[in-house]
Every structure is written in C-alpha cells, then in structure tokens.
Coordinates of C-alpha atoms in Angstrom, one line a residue:
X1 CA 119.0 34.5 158.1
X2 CA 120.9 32.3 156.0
X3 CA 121.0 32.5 152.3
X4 CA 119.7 29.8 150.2
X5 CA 123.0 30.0 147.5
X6 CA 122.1 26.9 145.2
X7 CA 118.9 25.6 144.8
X8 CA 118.2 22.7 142.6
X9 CA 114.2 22.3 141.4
X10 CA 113.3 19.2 140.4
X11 CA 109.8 19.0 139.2
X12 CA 107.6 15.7 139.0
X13 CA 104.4 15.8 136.2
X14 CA 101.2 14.9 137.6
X15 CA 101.3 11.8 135.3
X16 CA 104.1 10.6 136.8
X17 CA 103.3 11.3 140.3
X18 CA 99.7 9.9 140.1
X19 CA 100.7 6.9 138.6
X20 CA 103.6 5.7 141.1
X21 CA 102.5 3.1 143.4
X22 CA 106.1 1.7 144.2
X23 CA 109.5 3.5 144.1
X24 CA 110.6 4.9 140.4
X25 CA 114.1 4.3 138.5
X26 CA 116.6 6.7 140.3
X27 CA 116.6 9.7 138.6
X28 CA 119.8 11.9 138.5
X29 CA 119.7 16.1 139.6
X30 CA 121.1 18.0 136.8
X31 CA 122.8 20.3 138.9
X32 CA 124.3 18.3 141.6
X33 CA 124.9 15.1 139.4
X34 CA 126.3 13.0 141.9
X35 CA 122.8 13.4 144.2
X36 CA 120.2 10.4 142.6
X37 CA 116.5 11.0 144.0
X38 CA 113.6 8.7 143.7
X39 CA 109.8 8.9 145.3
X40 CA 106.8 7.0 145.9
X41 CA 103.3 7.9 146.6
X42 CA 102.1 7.1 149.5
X43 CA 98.6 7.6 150.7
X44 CA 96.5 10.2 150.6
X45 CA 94.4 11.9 154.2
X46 CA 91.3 13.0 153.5
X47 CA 91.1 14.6 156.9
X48 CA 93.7 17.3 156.4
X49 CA 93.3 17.1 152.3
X50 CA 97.4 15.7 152.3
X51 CA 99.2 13.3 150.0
X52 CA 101.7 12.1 151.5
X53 CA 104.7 10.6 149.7
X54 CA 108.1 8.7 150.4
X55 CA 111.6 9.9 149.1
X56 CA 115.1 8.5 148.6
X57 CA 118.6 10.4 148.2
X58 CA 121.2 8.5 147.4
X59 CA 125.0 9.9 147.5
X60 CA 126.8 8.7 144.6
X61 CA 129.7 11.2 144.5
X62 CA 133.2 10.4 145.9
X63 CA 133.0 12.2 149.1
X64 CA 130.8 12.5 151.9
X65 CA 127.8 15.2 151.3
X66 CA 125.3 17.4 153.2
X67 CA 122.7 19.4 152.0
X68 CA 119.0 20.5 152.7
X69 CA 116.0 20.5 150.7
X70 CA 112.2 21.2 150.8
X71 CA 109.2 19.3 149.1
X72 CA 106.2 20.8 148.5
X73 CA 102.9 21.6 146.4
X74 CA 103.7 25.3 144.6
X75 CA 99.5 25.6 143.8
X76 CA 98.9 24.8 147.7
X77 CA 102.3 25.8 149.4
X78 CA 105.1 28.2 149.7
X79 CA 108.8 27.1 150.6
X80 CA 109.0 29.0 153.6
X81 CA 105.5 27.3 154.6
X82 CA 107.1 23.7 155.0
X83 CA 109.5 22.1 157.3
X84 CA 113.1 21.9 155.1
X85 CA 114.4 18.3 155.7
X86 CA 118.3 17.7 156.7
X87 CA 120.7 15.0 156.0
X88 CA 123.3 16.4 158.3
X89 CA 123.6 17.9 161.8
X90 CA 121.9 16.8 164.9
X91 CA 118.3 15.5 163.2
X92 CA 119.7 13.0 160.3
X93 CA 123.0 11.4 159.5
X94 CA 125.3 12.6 156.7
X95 CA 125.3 10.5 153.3
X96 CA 128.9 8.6 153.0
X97 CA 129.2 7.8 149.2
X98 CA 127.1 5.4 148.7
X99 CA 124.7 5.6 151.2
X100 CA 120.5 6.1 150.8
X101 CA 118.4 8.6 153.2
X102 CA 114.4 8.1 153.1
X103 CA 111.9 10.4 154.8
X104 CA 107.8 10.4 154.0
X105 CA 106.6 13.7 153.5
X106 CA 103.2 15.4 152.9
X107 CA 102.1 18.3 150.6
X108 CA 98.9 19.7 150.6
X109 CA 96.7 18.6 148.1
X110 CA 96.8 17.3 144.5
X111 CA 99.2 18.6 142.1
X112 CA 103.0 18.8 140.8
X113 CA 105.3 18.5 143.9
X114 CA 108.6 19.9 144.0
X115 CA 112.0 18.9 145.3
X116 CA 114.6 22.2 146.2
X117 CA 117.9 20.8 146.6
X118 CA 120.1 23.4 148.4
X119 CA 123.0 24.3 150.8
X120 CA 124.9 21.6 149.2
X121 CA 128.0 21.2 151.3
X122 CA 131.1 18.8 151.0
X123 CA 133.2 20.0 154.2
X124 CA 133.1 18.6 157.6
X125 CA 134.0 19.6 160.8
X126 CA 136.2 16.7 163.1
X127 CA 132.4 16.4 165.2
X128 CA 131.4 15.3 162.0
X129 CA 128.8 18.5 161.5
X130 CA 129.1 20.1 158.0
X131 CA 130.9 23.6 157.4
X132 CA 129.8 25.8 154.6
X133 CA 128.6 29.2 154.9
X134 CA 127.9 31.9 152.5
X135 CA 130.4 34.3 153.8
X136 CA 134.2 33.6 153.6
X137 CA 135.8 32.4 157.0
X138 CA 138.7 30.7 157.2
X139 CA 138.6 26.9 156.8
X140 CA 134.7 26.7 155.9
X141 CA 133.9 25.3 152.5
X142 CA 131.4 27.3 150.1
X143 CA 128.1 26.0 149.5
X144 CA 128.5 24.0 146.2
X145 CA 127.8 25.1 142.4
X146 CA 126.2 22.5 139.9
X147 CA 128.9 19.9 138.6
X148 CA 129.3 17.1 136.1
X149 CA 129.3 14.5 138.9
X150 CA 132.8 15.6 140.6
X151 CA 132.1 17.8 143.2
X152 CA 132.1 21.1 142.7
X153 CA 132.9 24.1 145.9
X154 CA 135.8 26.0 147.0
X155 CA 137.6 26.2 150.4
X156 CA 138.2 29.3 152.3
X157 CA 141.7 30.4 153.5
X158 CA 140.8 33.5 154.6
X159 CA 138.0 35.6 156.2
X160 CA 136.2 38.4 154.2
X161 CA 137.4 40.8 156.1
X162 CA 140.9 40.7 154.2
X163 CA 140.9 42.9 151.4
X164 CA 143.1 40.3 149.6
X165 CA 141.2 36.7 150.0
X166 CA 142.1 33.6 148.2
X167 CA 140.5 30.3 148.4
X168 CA 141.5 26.9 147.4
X169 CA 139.2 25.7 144.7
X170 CA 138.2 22.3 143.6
X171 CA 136.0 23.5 141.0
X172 CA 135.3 26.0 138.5
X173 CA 135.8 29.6 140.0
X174 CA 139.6 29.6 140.7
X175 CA 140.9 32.1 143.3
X176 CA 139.1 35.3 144.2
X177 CA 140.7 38.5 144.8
X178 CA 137.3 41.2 145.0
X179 CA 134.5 40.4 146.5
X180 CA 131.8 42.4 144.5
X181 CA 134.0 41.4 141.4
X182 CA 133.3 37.7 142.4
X183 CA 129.7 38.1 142.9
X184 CA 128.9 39.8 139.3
X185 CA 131.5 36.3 137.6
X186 CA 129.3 33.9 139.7
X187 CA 126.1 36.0 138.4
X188 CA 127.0 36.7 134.7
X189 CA 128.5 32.3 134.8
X190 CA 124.9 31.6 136.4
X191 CA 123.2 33.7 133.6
X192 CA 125.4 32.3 130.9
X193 CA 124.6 29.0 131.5
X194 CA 121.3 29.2 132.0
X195 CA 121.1 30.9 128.3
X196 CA 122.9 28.2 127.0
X197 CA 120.7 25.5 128.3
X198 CA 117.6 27.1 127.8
X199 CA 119.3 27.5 123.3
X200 CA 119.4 23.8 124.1
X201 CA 115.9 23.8 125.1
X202 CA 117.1 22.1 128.7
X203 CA 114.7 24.4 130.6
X204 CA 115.0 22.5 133.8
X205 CA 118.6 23.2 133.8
X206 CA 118.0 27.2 132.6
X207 CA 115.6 27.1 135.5
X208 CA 118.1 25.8 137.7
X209 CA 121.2 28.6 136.9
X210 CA 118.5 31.6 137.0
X211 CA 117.6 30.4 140.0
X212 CA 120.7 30.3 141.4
X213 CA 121.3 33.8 140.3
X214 CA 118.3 35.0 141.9
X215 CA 119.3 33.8 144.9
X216 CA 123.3 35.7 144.6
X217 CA 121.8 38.9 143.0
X218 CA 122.4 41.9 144.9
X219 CA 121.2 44.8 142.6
X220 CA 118.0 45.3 141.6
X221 CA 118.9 45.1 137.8
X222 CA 120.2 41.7 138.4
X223 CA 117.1 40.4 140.4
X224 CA 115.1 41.5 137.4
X225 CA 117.0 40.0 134.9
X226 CA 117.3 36.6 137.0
X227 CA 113.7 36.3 137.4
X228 CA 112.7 37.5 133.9
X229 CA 114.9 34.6 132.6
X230 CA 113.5 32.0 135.0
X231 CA 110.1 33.2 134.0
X232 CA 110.5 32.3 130.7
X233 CA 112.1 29.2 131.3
X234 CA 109.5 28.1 133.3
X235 CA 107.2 29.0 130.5
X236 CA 109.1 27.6 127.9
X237 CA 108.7 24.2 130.0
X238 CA 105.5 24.4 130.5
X239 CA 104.7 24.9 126.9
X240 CA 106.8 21.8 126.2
X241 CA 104.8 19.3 128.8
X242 CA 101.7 21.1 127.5
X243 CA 102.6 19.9 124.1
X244 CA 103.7 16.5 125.3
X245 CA 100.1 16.5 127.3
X246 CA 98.0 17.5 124.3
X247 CA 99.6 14.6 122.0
X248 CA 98.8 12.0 124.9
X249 CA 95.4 12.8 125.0
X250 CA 95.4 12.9 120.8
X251 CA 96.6 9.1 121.1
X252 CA 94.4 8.1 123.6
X253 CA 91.6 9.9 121.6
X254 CA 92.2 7.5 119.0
X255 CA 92.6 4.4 120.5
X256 CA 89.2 5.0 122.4
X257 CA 87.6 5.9 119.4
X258 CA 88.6 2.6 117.6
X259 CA 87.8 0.1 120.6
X260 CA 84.1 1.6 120.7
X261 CA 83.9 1.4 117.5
X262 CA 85.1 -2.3 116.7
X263 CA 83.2 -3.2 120.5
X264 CA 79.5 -1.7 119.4
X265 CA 80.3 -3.3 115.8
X266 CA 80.4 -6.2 117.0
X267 CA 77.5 -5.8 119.2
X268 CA 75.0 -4.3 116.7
X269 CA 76.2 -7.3 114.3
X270 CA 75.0 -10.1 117.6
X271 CA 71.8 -7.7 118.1
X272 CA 71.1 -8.7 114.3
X273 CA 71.1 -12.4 114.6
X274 CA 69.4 -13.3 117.7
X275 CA 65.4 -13.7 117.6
X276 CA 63.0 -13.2 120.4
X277 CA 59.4 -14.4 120.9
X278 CA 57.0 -15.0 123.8
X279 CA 56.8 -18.5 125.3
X280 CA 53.9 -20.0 127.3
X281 CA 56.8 -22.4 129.6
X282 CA 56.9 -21.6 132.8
X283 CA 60.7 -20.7 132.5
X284 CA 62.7 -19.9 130.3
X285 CA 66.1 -17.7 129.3
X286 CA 67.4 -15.2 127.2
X287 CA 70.5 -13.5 126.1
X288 CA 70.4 -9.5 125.5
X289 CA 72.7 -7.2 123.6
X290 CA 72.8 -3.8 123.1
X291 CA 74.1 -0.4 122.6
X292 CA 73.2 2.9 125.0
X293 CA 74.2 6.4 125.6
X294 CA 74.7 7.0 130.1
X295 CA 75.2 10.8 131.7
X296 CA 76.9 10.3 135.0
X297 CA 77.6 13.2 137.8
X298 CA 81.2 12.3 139.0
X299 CA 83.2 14.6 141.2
X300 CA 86.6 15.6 139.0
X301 CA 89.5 17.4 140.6
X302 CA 92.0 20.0 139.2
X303 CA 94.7 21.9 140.6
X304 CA 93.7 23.2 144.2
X305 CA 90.4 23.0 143.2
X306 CA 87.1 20.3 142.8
X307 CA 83.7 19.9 141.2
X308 CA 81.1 18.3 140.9
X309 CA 80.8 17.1 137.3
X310 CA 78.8 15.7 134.5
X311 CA 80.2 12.9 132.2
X312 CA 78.6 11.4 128.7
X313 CA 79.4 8.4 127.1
X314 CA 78.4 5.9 124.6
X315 CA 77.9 2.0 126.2
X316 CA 78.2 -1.4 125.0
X317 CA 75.5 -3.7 127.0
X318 CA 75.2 -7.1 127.9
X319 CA 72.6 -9.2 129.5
X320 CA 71.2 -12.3 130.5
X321 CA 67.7 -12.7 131.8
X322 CA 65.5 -15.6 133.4
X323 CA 61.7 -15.6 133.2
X324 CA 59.6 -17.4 135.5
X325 CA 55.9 -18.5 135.7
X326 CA 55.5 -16.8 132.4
X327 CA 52.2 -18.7 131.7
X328 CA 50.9 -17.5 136.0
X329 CA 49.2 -14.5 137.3
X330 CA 52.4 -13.1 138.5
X331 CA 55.6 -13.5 136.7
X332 CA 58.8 -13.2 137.9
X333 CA 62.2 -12.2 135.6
X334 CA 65.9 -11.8 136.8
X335 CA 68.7 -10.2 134.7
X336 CA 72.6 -9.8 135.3
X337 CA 73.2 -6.7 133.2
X338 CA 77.0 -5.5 131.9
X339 CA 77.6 -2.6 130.6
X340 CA 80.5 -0.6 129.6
X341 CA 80.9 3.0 128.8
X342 CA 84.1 4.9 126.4
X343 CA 84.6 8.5 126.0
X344 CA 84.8 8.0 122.2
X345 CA 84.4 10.0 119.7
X346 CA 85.0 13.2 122.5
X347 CA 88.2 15.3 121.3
X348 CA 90.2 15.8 124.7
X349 CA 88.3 13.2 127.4
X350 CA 88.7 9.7 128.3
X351 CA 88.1 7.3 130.7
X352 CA 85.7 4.2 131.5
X353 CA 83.2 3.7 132.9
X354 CA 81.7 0.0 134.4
X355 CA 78.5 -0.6 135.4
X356 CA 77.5 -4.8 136.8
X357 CA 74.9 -5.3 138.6
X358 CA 71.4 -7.8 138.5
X359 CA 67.8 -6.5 138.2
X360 CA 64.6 -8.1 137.9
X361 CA 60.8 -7.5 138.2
X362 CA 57.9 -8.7 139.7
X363 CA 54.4 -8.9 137.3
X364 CA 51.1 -9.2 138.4
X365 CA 47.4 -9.1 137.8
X366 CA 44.3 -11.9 139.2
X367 CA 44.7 -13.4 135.6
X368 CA 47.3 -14.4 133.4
X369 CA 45.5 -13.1 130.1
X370 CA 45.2 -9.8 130.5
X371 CA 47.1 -6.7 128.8
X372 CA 47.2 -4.6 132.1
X373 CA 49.2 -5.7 134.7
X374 CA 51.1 -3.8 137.7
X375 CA 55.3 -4.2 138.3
X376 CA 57.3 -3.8 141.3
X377 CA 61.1 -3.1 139.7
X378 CA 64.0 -4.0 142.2
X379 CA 67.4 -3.7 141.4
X380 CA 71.7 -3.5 142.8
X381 CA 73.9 -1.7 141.0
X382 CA 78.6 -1.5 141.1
X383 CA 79.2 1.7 139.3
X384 CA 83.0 1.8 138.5
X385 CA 84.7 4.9 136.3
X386 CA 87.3 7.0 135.9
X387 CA 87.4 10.3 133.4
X388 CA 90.2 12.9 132.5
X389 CA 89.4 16.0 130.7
X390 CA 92.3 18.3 128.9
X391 CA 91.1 21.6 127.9
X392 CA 93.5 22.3 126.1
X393 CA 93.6 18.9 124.3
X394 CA 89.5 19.8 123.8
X395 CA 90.5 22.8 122.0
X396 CA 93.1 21.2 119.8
X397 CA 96.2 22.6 121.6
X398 CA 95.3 25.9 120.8
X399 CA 95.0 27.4 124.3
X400 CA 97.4 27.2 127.2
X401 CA 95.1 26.7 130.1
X402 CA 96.6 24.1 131.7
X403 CA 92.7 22.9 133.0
X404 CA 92.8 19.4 133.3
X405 CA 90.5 17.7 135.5
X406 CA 90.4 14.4 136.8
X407 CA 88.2 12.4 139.0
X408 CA 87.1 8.8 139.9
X409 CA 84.4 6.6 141.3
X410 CA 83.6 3.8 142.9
X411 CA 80.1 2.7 144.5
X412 CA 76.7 0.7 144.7
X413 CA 73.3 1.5 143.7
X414 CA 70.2 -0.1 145.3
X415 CA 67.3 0.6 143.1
X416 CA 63.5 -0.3 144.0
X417 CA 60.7 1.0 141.6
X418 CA 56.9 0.4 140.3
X419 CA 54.2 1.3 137.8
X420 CA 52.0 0.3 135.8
X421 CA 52.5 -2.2 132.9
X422 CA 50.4 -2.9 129.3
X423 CA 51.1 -6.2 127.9
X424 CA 50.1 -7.3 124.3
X425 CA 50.6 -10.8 122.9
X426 CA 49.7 -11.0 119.1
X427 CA 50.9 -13.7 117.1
X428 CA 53.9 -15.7 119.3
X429 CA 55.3 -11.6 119.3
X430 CA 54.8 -9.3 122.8
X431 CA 54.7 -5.9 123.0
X432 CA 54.7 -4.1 126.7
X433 CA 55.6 -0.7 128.1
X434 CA 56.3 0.1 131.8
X435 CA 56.6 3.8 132.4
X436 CA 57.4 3.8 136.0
X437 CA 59.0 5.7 139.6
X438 CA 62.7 4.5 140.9
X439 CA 64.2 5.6 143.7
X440 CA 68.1 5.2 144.2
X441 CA 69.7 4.6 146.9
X442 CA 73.8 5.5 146.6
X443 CA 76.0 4.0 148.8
X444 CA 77.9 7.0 149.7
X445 CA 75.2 9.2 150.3
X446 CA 73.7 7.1 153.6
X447 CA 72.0 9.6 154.8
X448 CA 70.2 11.3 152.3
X449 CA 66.8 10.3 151.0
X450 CA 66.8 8.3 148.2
X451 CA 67.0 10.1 144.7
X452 CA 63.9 9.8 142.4
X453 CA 64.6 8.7 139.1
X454 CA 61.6 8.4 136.3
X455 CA 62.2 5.1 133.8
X456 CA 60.3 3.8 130.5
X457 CA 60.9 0.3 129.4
X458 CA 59.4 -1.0 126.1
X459 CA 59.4 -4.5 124.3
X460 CA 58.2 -3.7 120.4
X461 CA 56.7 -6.8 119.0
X462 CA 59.8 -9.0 120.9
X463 CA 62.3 -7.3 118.2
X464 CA 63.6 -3.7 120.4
X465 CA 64.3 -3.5 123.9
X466 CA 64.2 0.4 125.1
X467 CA 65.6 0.9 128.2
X468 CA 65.6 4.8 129.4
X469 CA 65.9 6.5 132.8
X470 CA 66.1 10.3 134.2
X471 CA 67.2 11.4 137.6
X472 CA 67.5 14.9 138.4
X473 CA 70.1 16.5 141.2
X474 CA 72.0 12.7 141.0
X475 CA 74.3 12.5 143.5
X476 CA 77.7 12.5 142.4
X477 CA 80.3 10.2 142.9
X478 CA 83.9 10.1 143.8
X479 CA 86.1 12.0 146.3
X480 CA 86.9 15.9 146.6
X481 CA 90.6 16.5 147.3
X482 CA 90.2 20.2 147.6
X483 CA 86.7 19.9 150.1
X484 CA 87.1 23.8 151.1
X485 CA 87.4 24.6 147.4
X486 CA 84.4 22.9 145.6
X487 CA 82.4 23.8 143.3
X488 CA 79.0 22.2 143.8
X489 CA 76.2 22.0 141.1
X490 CA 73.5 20.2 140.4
X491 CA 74.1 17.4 137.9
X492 CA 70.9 15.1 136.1
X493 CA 71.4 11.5 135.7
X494 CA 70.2 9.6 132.4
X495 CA 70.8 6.7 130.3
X496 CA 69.4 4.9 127.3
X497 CA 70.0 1.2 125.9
X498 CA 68.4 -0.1 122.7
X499 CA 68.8 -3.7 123.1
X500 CA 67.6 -7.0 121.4
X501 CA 67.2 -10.5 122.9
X502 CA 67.4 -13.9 122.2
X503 CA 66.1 -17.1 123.1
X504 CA 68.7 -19.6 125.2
X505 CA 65.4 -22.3 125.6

C-alpha cells in the first residue's frame, strides 16, 4: 500500500462554506503554493443526507503537476471512506501550468469539509503518466515537500538498494547518502517547521508539517511526538476560529439589539397617537400597530446531529383591517397582518423571523344590539425564519463547546377557529372578548391532523388590542440534515401582540 508522504489539509469554516452560492476568490495552499483551490456549494440530497459541492485546481507553478487528494466531512467521514480524486493517469488529465481541473463531490452531511492534497508529483514518464514513488528507483521523482511557489522534490539516480545513493535535487534536501539518516533530517525539518509556524501562530501550516511527519515517522517516539504536535495545533486553531466565532455573534448581538430596539420605539410611539372608536357605517378601516412576544418550534441542526427546537423572540406587528356590515346581524372584518420577530436582547442567538399572512372573522347573532354574539375565525399564514445559536457565545466565550446550532424555515399556516364572543358598546367606545378553539393546519405536515391551538382576543374600551394564542406539541418547521440522528421533543407554540388601532374612515 502506498504511503501518503505529503498531505496538505486545507480546512473551509462552516460560515464560509454555508454561505457560498457561486465560486469563491482562488485561494492559495500553504504548502504547495503553486496549487490555487476554489469551491462552490452545490446542492444538498435529502435522500442520502449529502451536500454536494463543486471544486477547482488550478496549476499555477512552472511545470506540469500531478497529485491526488480527498474531500470529505471529518464529523461524518474518514479518508479512507471516500473515493481520492486524480488529476493524472488514466481517469483525469494532468494540469499544464496554467490549466484548471473541476470535479463535484459529495460529503455526508453538514459540517467543515476538508481538502487533503497529497502525492504531489512533478515527473513524467514519455506516456505522459506521472513517476514518483516513495522509495528511491532510478529515474523516478520523489513525491514533493511544501515550497514557496517553485517546485519543490528531488530526482532519483539510483535505487535504494545502493548503499551509496545520491539524488539530484531541485529543492531543499540536497543529496542523500543514508537512508535512516535521511528519514530522521526530513522528520526533525518537518518538526521544525511546524514549531516555527505554529510560534507564528500559522496553525494551518504547523498542522500541515506535523502532518507530514506523521505520515514519514517510523518509530514509535516519533509518531507520538508528530501527533501530539498536530494535536495541539489543531487545538490551537480551533481556539482561534472559536474566538473569531464568539466576537461575530457579540456584533451581531448588538446590532440586533439596537434595530429592535429603534423598530418597537418607533412602534409604541405610532401605537400612542392613533385613536380607535366604534362606528355605526357599514364599512369602514383601520390601521393597527403593535408589539408581541412569539415561541416557535423550528428544527436546528449541529454537527452530525438535529433537533427539534424551540425559539423566542420579541415582534414588531403591523396591520390593516376592514370591517363590514358593522351596523348588521352578522359582521364581517378582514386583516393583512405583518409581523416581524428579532432575537434581541438574547446573548449568543440571532436570526429572524417573518410572519404575512390575512385573517378575518365572521360575527353573528339574530340582532345587531346584542352583547353576545358567536365568531367563526379563519385565517392563512407564510411563516419565514432563520436562527443560529452559539453556546459558547451564550456563555460569554467562556466554554469551548463548539455547539452551534442552526436551522431554518419556510412554510404556510391555514388556520380556522370559533367561539363565543361578548360585545359591549358604551359611549362611541367597544369592549369585546373572544376566547376561542383554532386548529392549524401546517403545510409540511399534510398528513397529520390538524394541531389545536387555544386563542383569547380582547378590545378594551377601543384603546388595547390583546392578541394571545397556545398550541401545544406544534409541529416544527424546517429540514433535518442528520434524519437518523434527531432528537425529537415536544415543543408548545405561543404568541402575544398588544396592539392599538386607528381609524383610516
């Protein structure tokens, strides 16, 4: 079996990966400088729970190159689980300078792909098939060592069996006279290295050269010390992108806290100048305004794993009703209703959340003077959001979990309901309360009965509107990447607006 000699890891963050919808900047290895990769992400199948993205190489060194390399999920997938892909031999062409190889690849699930860049090789046979091996033979090139764009590998003019073997070298290692001597240079150099990128806090470049090591070691002492080192510079990385994560969420904190805050200014300052009263016309319209607090079950997902979710968060509401046949037996009233939700004021989550929709009711008794009636509530709902929740941002970058959930959703809410209704007029002032049954019916959820969800509306003397409603075991919305590792739970639903209306006519 052949050994992997240089491997290159190039790791993408989740941020970047998730937020890619066309091809990134070309972005130069830091071992094999002359190799530029890019990716995009592509799609995502549900059926097999796979991402699958698209990725570029482009050969920007001097001479022609070959090399493999895998790309995979580490939380979902080992190296050896995945197909390597090839840029030389019988499957793809070799890269000329210059020239651009793309492939589209899958990893299993969500998470932090990575790119291993290995079995670099810069000698060709006449066929035009690369030769580098591990082991010296006579006119086969080495596989190459990280370089500063100018490639970097050795020739051999001899085979290991002489006791005596030199090779020609266009890089860094000169000529070779043992062979165990030659292995502990190319180990302690590898070591070296990596302990001075990783003083220079370069961890991706430490991880790189103790990688490398790992894979020349021979004794167990030096297999220790390789992957000791590589463990800490993997930590050391991971501590940094933890940091970098934490002060994201910090900012984002803050500019959430301040839009809520100037948006539900603004709209307790309208709900103090409009003026409501009830009109005998038989139609007439009114503009509402508001404030609320909504729970929302939402499916979030984390690394290799999913659950179903609850999310809180203060609203600003908007709304504009017609009444009809307010001076009839049966009344009739239509609303288009906008309301959005912020995680403000929540140390570690954000996210929005959009609800639009229209509403209305039907109100009904034999007479028009009377303070009981009966209501039939009907209503259609577009539910829009999105949430992300650091925990280590929630506890103020004092832990190292590395939990961060995400999730969102996107679906529609028929609603029909009915009750009761008492309905006071005193003095050009009303004053009604309808405590009544809903029952929801969620787009994505088909074929399950409808949820029941309890409600109490209230008009106080024309000057509050009190909108609240309670669903327990709410369906929750958006999509499980990790369906064989969920974590189901039962989630309520609730929300309550306090809003004030004014007369348009």
């Amino acid at each position: 079996m052949k050994k992997l000699y240089f491997l290159f890891v190039l790791l993408f963050s989740a941020v970047y990966c998730s937020a890619q919808k066309n091809f990134g900047p070309w972005e130069q290895l830091s071992c094999y400088k002359g190799l530029y990769v890019r990716i995009e992400k592509d799609h995502y199948d549900k059926k097999t729970n796979q991402w699958f993205y698209l990725i570029e190489f482009q050969n920007r060194y001097n001479k022609k190159v070959g090399f493999t390399y895998y790309f995979y999920n580490p939380a979902t997938e080992k190296p050896k689980e995945v197909n390597p892909g090839y840029t030389f031999g019988d499957a793809y062409p070799r890269l000329k300078p210059g020239d651009i190889t793309r492939q589209q690849i899958a990893v299993i699930g969500e998470g932090n792909p990575i790119a291993q860049v290995f079995d670099v090789c810069f000698v060709f046979n006449k066929d035009g098939q690369t030769s580098c091996t591990a082991e010296a033979f006579k006119g086969n090139g080495a596989f190459a060592q990280c370089d500063n764009g100018t490639p970097n590998y050795i020739v051999y003019t001899t085979t290991a069996e002489n006791d005596s073997s030199t090779a020609k070298s266009t890089g860094n290692f000169g000529n070779e006279t043992s062979p165990g001597n030659a292995q502990q240079k190319k180990f302690d150099y590898m070591i070296v290295q990596g302990d001075s990128a990783f003083g220079n806090k370069s961890y991706d470049n430490a991880m790189t050269y103790y990688m490398q090591a790992q894979n020349i070691a021979v004794t167990e002492d030096q297999k220790s010390t390789a992957r000791q080192k590589y463990n800490q510079a993997a930590e050391a990385r991971q501590a940094v992108i933890r940091g970098q994560r934490v002060a994201a969420a910090k900012d984002r904190d803050k500019t959430e806290d301040v839009a809520y805050t100037a948006a539900a200014g603004a709209a307790i300052g309208a709900m103090s100048l409009v003026n409501d009263g009830y009109t005998h016309q038989g139609f007439s319209g009114k503009f509402q305004v508001g404030v609320g607090y909504d729970q929302t079950p939402m499916v979030t997902n984390a690394v290799a794993a999913s659950y179903a979710d609850k999310v809180a968060y203060p609203t600003v509401d908007f709304g504009l009703k017609l009444e009809m046949l307010n001076n009839k037996p049966v009344n009739i009233n239509l609303r288009g209703l906008y309301s959005v939700g912020l995680h403000a004021f929540e140390t570690g989550v954000s996210g929005t959340h959009v609800i639009t929709g229209v509403d209305g009711a039907l109100q009904f008794w034999y007479k028009t003077a009377t303070k009981f009636k009966l209501f039939a509530d009907f209503g259609w709902y577009h539910r829009v959001g999105d949430r992300k929740r650091d925990q280590d941002a929630v506890n103020g970058g004092e832990s190292a979990t590395d939990d961060v959930r995400e999730g969102k959703y996107n679906y529609k809410v028929m609603r029909f309901g009915f009750g009761p209704m008492l309905h006071i007029r005193d003095r050009g002032k009303e004053t009604w309360l309808k405590p009544g049954v809903y029952f929801d019916k969620v787009s994505f959820a088909r074929d399950d009965k409808p949820t029941i969800v309890f409600s109490l509306n209230a008009n106080i003397k024309s000057a509050i509107n009190i909108e609240a409603a309670y669903g327990k075991d709410y369906p929750a919305g958006g999509t499980a990447n990790f369906p064989n590792a969920f974590t189901a739970a039962k989630q309520n639903y609730f929300s309550v607006r306090i809003m004030r209306q004014g007369k348009l006519w």
